[in-house]
Amino acid sequence: MGKFNYNKEVLANLRIDEKDTPLLDRLIDYDSALLAHEKKSHAAVDKRLSIKEAIAEYVKDGDILTDTGFSYVRTPIAAYLEIMRQGIKGLQMIGSPATNQSYMINYGTVSHSHWSYCGAEMRGTDRNMSRNVKEGRTKLLSEWSHGTMALGFKAAQIGVPGMYSKQLLGSDMVKYNPFIKVVDNPMKAEKDPCVFIPALYPDVTIIHVHQADKFGNAKIYGPLINDAAIAGAARKVIITAEEIVPPSALRNDNKGVVIPFVYVDAVVEMPYGALFGAMPGLYYWPRRMWEKTLRYWAYKEGALDEFYNLLLNDCKDQFDIIDKLLGGSKWMVNAKRLTKAEEGDNEDDGVDFHYKEWTMNDPDFNDVTDQYKQI
Amino acid sequence: MTDTRPANPLEMIAYVLAQQIEDGEVVYIGTGLPMVAGTLAKKTHAPNITLVFESGAQNPLMGDMPWSVGGPNTWKKSPMILEMSYSFGQLYNGYVDKAFLGYAQIDSYGNVNTHMIGGDFHNYKNRLTGSGGNNDLSSLSRNLILVGLQSPQKFVKKLDFMTSVGWLEGGNSRHEAGLVGSGPKAVITSAGVYDFEPGTKKMRIQTLHPGVSPELAQLATGFELVRPAGEIPVTPVPPRDIIEILRKDVDPRGVFTSMPS
């Protein structure tokens, strides 16, 4: 008998063989998460590593990795690309949203998926992801809503075995999520169905932050999404930071410090580490880059090879992405100006957001620079 | 030159949606037409509303249309930005007055699919985005309003997957399943406004947009719409000045309100 009571019908619906359920166990296995948390050094020591060292040390084949940030906002995409460069295989991916798993699946980096949302909001459905699931390049292990997955991470962070929730009831997701159970609220006199959501413990998470000190105390500006909760839950935590500041800086201005050092295994100085996504307060998202990603690289069968070649071989790091793809220093200056304008942090009356959308018949097919030519 | 073009179907939806919002309310918003409607309401009849987003963003100063629920226009100069689990907690705890939700498919009980189209779970025609916050809003909202385009492909007899529960199987079934909130109140589409018949909880025509007959609305629907007795009122169209605000101040680049060519 296994360690957990998975619903057999749900396993059958997902076509997960009962002998394969150990694959599911680690996500909800408090005992091993506790052990991992106990085992790591709890001392405030210098944890700085390079991104290459941090990934090599802390991301292992088959780990459960979380997608953090929000699709293309403050997501450690540059670190994901390094995971791919290092040839790490067979990861399980979880996150709300988990948009970035799509291009990692075709590369063999991700082979199992926990799903709550994958796509690019109004830029639409991710056709590549649709093909990946249907053709079995990734195996779906569970269906979630954003809210219920958030509760699973939150339960882990605040230190409880799980949460009772009023979400998911009556929906088909209950039939496709082996981790949740419909149970009665024990305090109500009348029958009162709830779903029980166990605390979720991913193996490893990478969280991109604005500032961190060398111990791992970390500061975030903008929506937290689930990242403070995930930092408390994950067995291994890598912080990539736009800037490493002295510990006294965080003591003197502690507003926005949301991750305590004790959770953290590695701290990586990684300016522009959210590329090719956006970073609140610092840089706007490269719009043509995303449009080409969704409309061509991730859409057209076979085009992803070109994407890998560009981002994993031609570009060795995020600085190469800036220099070789986005337009270099002009992009940097404009990206800062655009995000500050949209956030109301500069005089935005004269800031021009115009750019030419990338389309399949684009005369400048290879140009993903947002075509900003006014500086 | 004065822009005299009448409202297109997307502008019509945005206007009707905005009319659902009352001043002083907290409104839970996704990107797309709900964002247009929220901004329009705030710039016209409901200046004191608070917008809430699933990323944890809250109460931004009004700016351009956001490109993501996590994008800066959802938290521009917000006095406070929360996190995801709290934003859904606000719904459960009664701090959200209205919520707007989209669909890929919807059935006669206001149940919604955003998971997949055609076939079954393992062998579908197209897999969509999945739930995101869709199920959470549908499960927890007090005043849920569904919004989208209307066609027989979208208004279906049977969903290919039930992402979110509206009135489930009608009658008392939503409550018996344990759900809170009060079920969907209305569906606003390119053809009309629908509510749910008390008791059966089946979708019922409330008003139809100009030029849409009950027969035409039925033709655009894969299930039997409930037709109330008597004449069906025409949905009021946006007055000139509101269309102008919509085009000039709310969505000037037509990100969400220009018709796809």
XYZ file of C-alpha atoms in Angstrom:
636
model
C 0.000 0.000 0.000
C 1.236 3.454 -0.900
C 1.671 6.302 1.489
C -1.359 8.276 0.263
C -4.969 7.462 -0.563
C -5.426 8.585 -4.127
C -8.884 8.274 -5.597
C -8.714 5.247 -7.943
C -11.295 6.658 -10.321
C -9.292 9.845 -10.692
C -6.126 7.860 -11.381
C -8.002 5.898 -14.032
C -9.377 9.094 -15.567
C -5.852 10.485 -15.801
C -4.505 7.112 -16.991
C -2.027 6.953 -14.149
C -1.150 3.368 -13.268
C -1.340 2.629 -9.533
C 2.257 1.477 -9.509
C 3.235 4.920 -10.795
C 1.698 6.854 -7.890
C 5.110 7.431 -6.242
C 5.402 10.000 -9.026
C 2.626 11.933 -7.282
C 3.767 11.487 -3.697
C 6.497 14.090 -3.359
C 4.190 17.033 -4.070
C 2.197 16.345 -0.904
C 4.838 14.562 1.179
C 5.237 16.679 4.298
C 7.726 14.243 5.913
C 10.331 14.576 3.201
C 9.747 18.323 2.861
C 10.246 18.720 6.588
C 13.452 16.723 6.398
C 14.727 18.867 3.534
C 13.906 22.040 5.453
C 15.586 20.724 8.597
C 18.678 19.558 6.784
C 19.624 22.810 5.088
C 21.846 25.286 6.894
C 19.767 27.670 8.971
C 22.615 30.092 9.507
C 22.862 33.490 7.853
C 25.789 32.695 5.595
C 26.839 33.965 2.208
C 24.861 31.873 -0.282
C 25.923 33.589 -3.471
C 26.493 31.364 -6.495
C 26.555 31.882 -10.241
C 23.415 30.804 -12.069
C 25.325 27.911 -13.618
C 26.427 26.683 -10.188
C 23.007 27.179 -8.602
C 21.171 25.206 -11.295
C 23.786 22.436 -11.346
C 23.646 22.108 -7.558
C 19.923 22.413 -6.889
C 17.913 21.362 -9.962
C 17.966 17.618 -10.560
C 16.385 15.398 -13.211
C 12.788 14.586 -12.258
C 12.382 17.400 -9.723
C 9.043 19.176 -9.261
C 9.745 22.742 -10.415
C 7.377 25.672 -9.889
C 6.709 28.384 -12.435
C 6.805 31.600 -10.393
C 5.864 35.197 -11.131
C 2.951 35.554 -13.530
C 3.626 34.021 -16.978
C 5.822 36.829 -18.242
C 5.870 39.156 -15.270
C 8.779 38.702 -12.819
C 9.268 35.096 -13.900
C 12.863 33.736 -13.780
C 12.856 32.855 -17.453
C 16.606 33.425 -17.884
C 17.164 30.755 -15.201
C 14.756 28.369 -16.957
C 16.828 28.777 -20.113
C 19.921 27.824 -18.106
C 18.114 24.691 -16.860
C 17.528 23.810 -20.504
C 21.144 24.551 -21.465
C 22.334 22.195 -18.760
C 20.207 19.423 -20.273
C 18.207 18.682 -17.145
C 15.392 16.259 -17.991
C 12.033 14.993 -16.837
C 10.917 17.803 -14.561
C 7.378 18.020 -13.216
C 6.084 21.549 -13.616
C 3.518 23.221 -11.397
C 2.436 26.844 -11.053
C -0.419 29.327 -11.372
C 0.018 30.116 -14.207
C 2.495 27.610 -15.682
C 2.822 29.221 -19.075
C 6.559 28.651 -19.406
C 6.390 24.865 -19.317
C 5.264 24.808 -22.933
C 8.613 25.367 -24.647
C 10.417 23.335 -21.976
C 8.378 20.239 -22.808
C 9.449 19.973 -26.426
C 13.060 20.157 -25.301
C 12.570 17.245 -22.890
C 13.162 19.461 -19.870
C 9.610 18.986 -18.578
C 7.775 15.669 -18.916
C 4.938 15.936 -16.364
C 2.479 18.765 -15.805
C 0.200 19.960 -13.050
C -2.190 22.353 -14.716
C -4.132 25.398 -13.665
C -3.522 27.755 -16.575
C -1.276 27.640 -19.584
C -1.588 30.283 -22.253
C -0.961 33.939 -22.775
C -4.144 35.655 -21.635
C -5.551 37.776 -24.448
C -2.773 36.684 -26.768
C -4.549 33.385 -26.724
C -4.367 29.658 -26.427
C -0.984 27.982 -26.597
C -1.273 25.592 -29.557
C 2.070 24.019 -28.804
C 0.923 23.080 -25.304
C -2.293 21.665 -26.740
C -0.243 19.403 -29.040
C 2.201 18.495 -26.276
C -0.509 17.094 -24.031
C -2.398 15.314 -26.791
C 0.699 13.671 -28.198
C 1.916 12.637 -24.765
C 5.088 14.736 -24.685
C 3.979 15.701 -21.215
C 1.782 13.680 -18.898
C -0.966 15.587 -17.113
C -0.971 14.707 -13.433
C -3.574 17.100 -11.992
C -6.077 19.833 -12.886
C -6.388 22.867 -10.621
C -7.914 26.306 -10.482
C -5.612 29.202 -9.641
C -7.322 29.677 -6.294
C -7.053 26.074 -5.132
C -3.420 25.680 -6.138
C -2.702 28.950 -4.335
C -4.319 27.467 -1.204
C -2.091 24.377 -1.462
C 1.056 26.523 -1.462
C -0.363 28.756 1.250
C -1.108 25.731 3.466
C 2.524 24.647 3.137
C 3.798 28.145 3.937
C 1.682 28.626 7.055
C 2.323 25.098 8.260
C -0.923 23.144 8.095
C -1.660 19.771 6.451
C -4.225 21.302 4.139
C -7.140 23.632 3.618
C -10.888 23.227 3.230
C -12.230 25.161 0.300
C -15.505 25.828 -1.482
C -13.915 25.842 -4.932
C -13.931 23.043 -7.564
C -17.104 21.400 -6.148
C -19.308 19.865 -8.834
C -16.805 20.587 -11.601
C -15.005 18.072 -13.830
C -11.676 19.084 -12.278
C -12.578 16.991 -9.230
C -12.426 13.976 -11.556
C -8.969 14.925 -12.818
C -7.122 15.900 -9.662
C -5.808 13.012 -7.533
C -4.741 15.364 -4.733
C -8.108 16.758 -3.718
C -10.981 15.111 -1.885
C -14.573 16.173 -1.425
C -15.296 15.914 2.297
C -17.898 17.238 4.716
C -17.220 20.210 6.946
C -16.980 18.472 10.344
C -18.325 21.499 12.251
C -21.598 21.900 10.374
C -24.743 20.170 11.601
C -26.033 19.995 8.049
C -24.253 18.273 5.203
C -21.696 20.748 3.908
C -19.403 19.509 1.118
C -15.936 21.088 0.866
C -12.811 20.144 -1.019
C -9.755 19.295 1.030
C -6.588 20.644 -0.560
C -3.357 19.193 0.825
C -0.311 21.386 1.456
C 1.852 21.366 -1.701
C 5.626 20.939 -1.465
C 7.449 21.378 -4.779
C 11.055 20.173 -4.880
C 12.613 23.304 -6.212
C 11.628 26.856 -6.951
C 13.440 29.766 -8.506
C 12.074 33.182 -7.576
C 13.173 36.333 -9.332
C 13.272 39.363 -7.031
C 14.273 43.009 -7.136
C 16.794 42.923 -4.318
C 18.299 40.281 -2.083
C 21.101 40.246 0.427
C 23.766 37.546 0.310
C 21.892 35.486 2.925
C 18.720 35.325 0.820
C 16.398 37.894 2.400
C 14.522 39.092 -0.642
C 12.409 42.023 -1.668
C 9.689 42.054 -4.321
C 7.770 44.952 -5.818
C 4.469 44.364 -7.592
C 2.074 41.416 -7.310
C 3.498 38.561 -5.248
C 1.268 35.978 -6.945
C 2.150 32.835 -4.905
C 5.859 33.381 -4.510
C 6.100 34.089 -0.771
C 4.071 30.930 -0.155
C 6.117 28.839 -2.589
C 9.366 30.007 -0.966
C 8.130 28.595 2.329
C 6.934 25.372 0.749
C 9.678 24.258 -1.644
C 12.421 21.872 -0.545
C 15.052 23.939 -2.393
C 14.862 27.678 -3.076
C 17.015 29.631 -5.520
C 16.715 33.413 -5.485
C 17.748 35.268 -8.628
C 17.987 38.978 -7.913
C 18.267 42.044 -10.085
C 20.580 43.423 -7.436
C 22.455 42.142 -4.367
C 22.381 44.715 -1.590
C 24.075 44.775 1.805
C 22.014 43.238 4.641
C 21.846 46.671 6.269
C 19.978 48.018 3.239
C 17.125 45.582 3.820
C 17.137 46.279 7.556
C 16.907 50.004 6.915
C 14.204 49.748 4.276
C 12.339 46.530 4.952
C 9.136 47.335 3.104
C 8.531 44.663 0.495
C 10.895 42.084 1.989
C 8.759 38.972 1.605
C 11.189 36.035 1.638
C 13.201 35.311 4.793
C 16.769 34.064 4.295
C 16.248 30.813 6.143
C 14.184 29.346 3.271
C 16.878 30.119 0.736
C 19.604 27.798 -0.567
C 21.243 29.952 -3.222
C 21.363 33.629 -4.128
C 22.252 34.580 -7.680
C 22.941 38.093 -8.865
C 21.055 38.167 -12.139
C 20.226 41.545 -13.633
C 17.598 41.209 -16.372
C 16.883 37.711 -15.089
C 13.178 37.980 -15.975
C 13.956 38.258 -19.689
C 12.385 37.665 -22.060
C 9.589 38.656 -19.719
C 8.987 41.888 -17.798
C 10.127 43.138 -14.381
C 7.930 45.583 -12.440
C 9.653 48.921 -11.956
C 12.612 47.952 -14.135
C 11.777 46.790 -17.645
C 8.768 46.475 -19.897
C 8.028 43.246 -21.699
C 9.514 42.741 -25.173
C 6.280 42.665 -27.085
C 7.402 41.508 -30.525
C 9.484 38.763 -28.912
C 6.380 37.341 -27.215
C 4.257 37.754 -30.291
C 6.759 35.855 -32.376
C 7.053 33.209 -29.665
C 3.312 32.601 -29.544
C 2.473 33.127 -33.192
C 5.410 31.356 -34.771
C 8.002 29.599 -32.620
C 5.482 27.913 -30.334
C 2.767 27.688 -32.953
C 4.271 26.270 -36.070
C 5.393 22.671 -35.801
C 9.174 22.487 -35.961
C 9.799 26.205 -35.448
C 10.801 25.633 -31.839
C 14.174 24.273 -33.004
C 14.945 27.731 -34.299
C 13.816 29.185 -30.954
C 16.123 26.839 -29.029
C 19.006 27.619 -31.315
C 18.531 31.347 -30.767
C 17.926 31.329 -27.025
C 20.081 28.425 -25.888
C 22.998 28.453 -28.339
C 23.288 31.907 -29.906
C 22.405 33.474 -26.574
C 24.402 32.173 -23.621
C 22.677 34.406 -21.082
C 20.222 37.267 -20.670
C 22.813 39.827 -21.771
C 23.046 38.096 -25.134
C 19.238 38.266 -25.385
C 19.465 42.032 -24.944
C 22.381 42.488 -27.340
C 21.537 39.974 -30.043
C 17.720 39.913 -30.061
C 16.103 42.892 -28.383
C 18.181 45.827 -29.566
C 20.881 46.389 -26.950
C 21.139 49.538 -24.882
C 18.343 51.262 -26.791
C 16.005 48.507 -25.741
C 17.190 48.774 -22.128
C 16.569 52.506 -21.924
C 13.196 52.297 -23.599
C 12.037 49.254 -21.604
C 12.725 51.123 -18.372
C 10.942 54.210 -19.609
C 7.896 52.231 -20.765
C 7.387 50.337 -17.537
C 7.821 53.464 -15.451
C 5.304 55.260 -17.656
C 2.774 52.473 -17.330
C 3.305 52.388 -13.574
C 2.894 56.157 -13.223
C 6.489 56.609 -12.061
C 7.717 59.067 -14.657
C 6.140 61.858 -16.659
C 4.200 59.615 -18.969
C 2.446 62.191 -21.158
C 5.082 62.092 -23.847
C 6.024 58.435 -23.687
C 5.191 56.618 -26.887
C 3.996 53.027 -26.536
C 3.608 52.512 -30.250
C 5.340 49.589 -31.835
C 4.634 47.352 -34.765
C 2.982 44.111 -33.797
C 4.834 41.007 -34.988
C 2.797 39.052 -37.512
C 3.386 35.968 -39.647
C 3.711 38.127 -42.788
C 5.989 40.573 -41.061
C 8.396 42.172 -43.548
C 10.893 42.197 -40.670
C 10.333 38.572 -39.773
C 13.578 38.208 -37.819
C 13.339 41.524 -36.009
C 11.922 41.197 -32.485
C 13.239 44.512 -31.177
C 9.844 46.244 -30.757
C 11.190 48.402 -33.604
C 11.851 51.361 -31.417
C 13.837 53.849 -33.398
C 13.306 57.139 -31.612
C 16.124 57.288 -29.104
C -14.380 64.832 -37.805
C -17.048 63.459 -35.489
C -17.045 59.711 -35.176
C -20.644 58.723 -35.870
C -20.185 54.973 -36.234
C -22.648 53.079 -33.992
C -21.283 50.755 -31.309
C -19.847 47.534 -32.709
C -20.795 44.241 -30.966
C -17.747 44.316 -28.659
C -18.365 47.935 -27.675
C -21.994 47.027 -27.062
C -20.949 44.204 -24.720
C -18.527 46.513 -22.889
C -21.264 49.120 -22.422
C -23.916 46.673 -21.205
C -21.367 45.124 -18.853
C -20.399 48.532 -17.497
C -24.085 49.231 -16.800
C -24.107 46.257 -14.407
C -21.642 48.033 -12.135
C -22.914 50.352 -9.423
C -20.861 53.100 -7.867
C -18.944 52.132 -4.753
C -18.673 48.442 -5.626
C -15.648 46.162 -5.589
C -15.428 44.468 -8.992
C -13.324 41.374 -9.784
C -11.842 41.773 -13.236
C -10.094 39.661 -15.845
C -8.361 41.143 -18.861
C -10.341 41.759 -22.017
C -13.872 43.096 -22.119
C -14.319 43.076 -18.309
C -11.365 45.451 -18.049
C -12.897 47.744 -20.672
C -16.225 47.660 -18.843
C -14.658 48.370 -15.460
C -12.701 51.305 -16.832
C -15.727 52.678 -18.681
C -17.887 52.456 -15.561
C -15.202 54.195 -13.532
C -14.910 57.000 -16.085
C -18.661 57.496 -16.325
C -21.357 56.564 -13.795
C -19.284 54.748 -11.150
C -16.135 56.716 -10.295
C -15.774 55.157 -6.825
C -15.398 51.507 -7.720
C -12.412 49.331 -6.805
C -11.022 46.838 -9.288
C -9.501 43.565 -8.024
C -7.335 41.178 -10.065
C -6.340 37.558 -9.433
C -2.596 38.263 -9.410
C -3.180 40.173 -6.178
C -3.246 43.561 -7.899
C -5.900 45.925 -6.550
C -7.295 49.366 -6.995
C -5.008 50.854 -9.690
C -5.125 54.390 -10.971
C -6.782 54.168 -14.349
C -4.375 53.834 -17.242
C -4.193 52.103 -20.605
C -5.575 48.593 -21.138
C -3.335 46.045 -19.395
C -1.653 43.331 -21.453
C -1.705 40.895 -18.538
C -3.568 40.424 -15.248
C -0.099 40.850 -13.722
C 0.797 43.867 -15.851
C 1.436 47.372 -14.458
C -1.992 48.740 -15.397
C -3.572 46.375 -12.886
C -1.505 47.850 -10.020
C -0.569 51.327 -11.221
C 0.091 53.294 -8.012
C -1.986 50.846 -5.974
C -1.893 51.720 -2.287
C -1.549 47.998 -1.610
C -0.839 44.914 -3.689
C -1.779 41.509 -2.280
C -1.184 37.937 -3.402
C -3.242 35.349 -5.236
C -4.771 33.364 -2.366
C -5.931 36.601 -0.712
C -7.595 37.886 -3.864
C -9.829 34.801 -3.999
C -10.350 35.006 -0.241
C -11.889 38.431 -0.772
C -14.598 36.764 -2.864
C -15.395 34.070 -0.297
C -15.408 36.599 2.531
C -17.911 38.932 0.903
C -15.617 41.787 -0.095
C -16.366 41.570 -3.813
C -19.675 42.851 -5.180
C -19.489 41.848 -8.834
C -17.369 39.442 -10.832
C -17.090 39.089 -14.594
C -16.111 35.865 -16.281
C -15.541 34.685 -19.847
C -16.184 31.297 -21.457
C -15.216 29.166 -24.415
C -18.410 27.147 -24.055
C -21.448 27.777 -21.867
C -24.546 25.610 -21.337
C -28.141 26.441 -20.474
C -27.379 26.444 -16.713
C -24.486 28.880 -17.005
C -21.860 26.178 -16.502
C -18.619 27.048 -18.287
C -15.823 25.265 -20.165
C -12.383 26.800 -20.671
C -10.486 23.475 -20.839
C -10.890 21.832 -24.208
C -12.984 21.655 -27.347
C -14.112 18.442 -29.017
C -13.541 14.797 -28.083
C -12.524 13.861 -24.569
C -9.880 14.645 -21.975
C -7.151 12.666 -23.705
C -8.211 13.052 -27.302
C -9.537 16.528 -27.853
C -9.555 18.769 -30.873
C -8.033 21.706 -29.075
C -6.874 22.222 -25.542
C -7.497 25.701 -24.158
C -6.033 27.558 -21.209
C -7.623 25.559 -18.374
C -9.340 27.114 -15.389
C -7.046 29.864 -14.209
C -9.343 31.789 -11.879
C -12.503 30.824 -13.780
C -13.623 28.083 -11.397
C -12.760 30.148 -8.324
C -14.912 33.063 -9.436
C -17.783 30.820 -10.462
C -17.624 28.886 -7.192
C -17.403 31.859 -4.855
C -18.965 34.970 -6.418
C -22.089 36.602 -5.102
C -22.927 38.411 -8.323
C -21.360 36.643 -11.265
C -21.868 37.951 -14.772
C -20.748 35.856 -17.722
C -19.600 37.614 -20.840
C -18.621 36.630 -24.390
C -19.661 36.118 -27.980
C -22.713 34.038 -28.847
C -22.779 31.224 -31.391
C -23.969 27.596 -31.502
C -20.329 26.547 -31.005
C -20.171 28.537 -27.771
C -23.748 28.125 -26.487
C -23.844 24.331 -26.332
C -26.211 21.661 -25.065
C -23.395 19.743 -23.385
C -20.006 21.136 -22.375
C -16.935 19.225 -23.515
C -15.559 19.769 -19.986
C -17.111 21.451 -16.969
C -14.489 23.880 -15.736
C -16.823 26.005 -13.651
C -20.197 25.361 -12.124
C -22.985 27.854 -12.646
C -26.389 26.424 -11.761
C -25.065 22.846 -12.325
C -28.254 20.913 -13.246
C -30.715 23.616 -12.232
C -33.061 23.700 -9.263
C -31.185 23.404 -5.990
C -28.274 21.384 -7.412
C -25.663 24.150 -7.068
C -26.374 24.521 -3.380
C -26.457 20.750 -2.841
C -23.003 20.421 -4.397
C -21.795 22.640 -1.550
C -21.061 25.759 -3.554
C -21.426 29.179 -2.002
C -21.974 32.456 -3.817
C -25.245 32.928 -5.566
C -24.717 31.437 -9.014
C -24.529 33.356 -12.266
C -26.898 36.321 -12.477
C -26.658 37.159 -16.148
C -24.975 36.356 -19.445
C -24.091 39.263 -21.686
C -23.305 38.448 -25.300
C -23.060 39.924 -28.766
C -26.786 39.177 -29.222
C -28.445 40.011 -25.952
C -28.694 39.826 -22.196
C -29.889 36.654 -20.510
C -30.829 35.788 -16.966
C -31.795 32.466 -15.393
C -35.403 31.449 -14.870
C -36.148 31.097 -11.148
C -36.669 27.460 -10.214
C -35.405 25.705 -13.320
C -32.334 28.001 -13.528
C -32.355 27.741 -17.302
C -31.036 30.588 -19.394
C -33.794 33.039 -20.292
C -33.865 35.937 -22.706
C -33.971 39.225 -20.828
C -33.282 41.773 -23.562
C -32.005 41.490 -27.121
C -29.698 43.912 -28.857
C -31.158 46.048 -31.692
C -31.880 43.988 -34.790
C -31.734 40.635 -32.955
C -35.025 38.725 -32.965
C -35.746 35.873 -30.519
C -35.544 33.507 -33.503
C -32.089 34.786 -34.409
C -30.911 34.479 -30.788
C -32.227 30.904 -30.756
C -30.401 30.161 -34.021
C -27.163 31.247 -32.355
C -27.792 28.847 -29.461
C -27.277 25.086 -29.215
C -29.946 24.630 -26.510
C -33.495 25.842 -25.988
C -33.559 29.397 -24.649
C -36.405 30.236 -22.276
C -38.595 32.922 -23.862
C -40.544 35.047 -21.444
C -44.163 35.829 -22.265
C -44.862 39.100 -24.012
C -42.613 41.392 -25.947
C -38.879 41.156 -25.328
C -37.305 44.553 -24.598
C -34.476 45.888 -26.738
C -31.159 46.385 -24.930
C -30.461 50.110 -24.639
C -27.532 51.118 -26.864
C -24.756 53.350 -25.597
C -25.417 57.063 -26.093
C -23.075 59.057 -28.343
C -21.033 60.562 -25.514
C -20.393 57.158 -23.919
C -19.180 55.690 -27.230
C -16.849 58.643 -27.508
C -15.408 58.067 -24.024
C -15.034 54.379 -24.838
C -13.110 55.101 -28.048
C -11.080 58.072 -26.905
C -10.319 57.433 -23.240
C -10.941 53.796 -22.395
C -9.587 51.668 -25.239
C -8.168 54.161 -27.738
C -6.072 51.571 -29.546
C -9.034 49.212 -29.789
C -7.135 46.422 -28.056
C -10.322 44.735 -26.884
C -13.104 46.615 -28.654
C -12.114 46.593 -32.315
C -13.697 43.776 -34.290
C -11.232 41.157 -35.559
C -10.926 41.482 -39.329
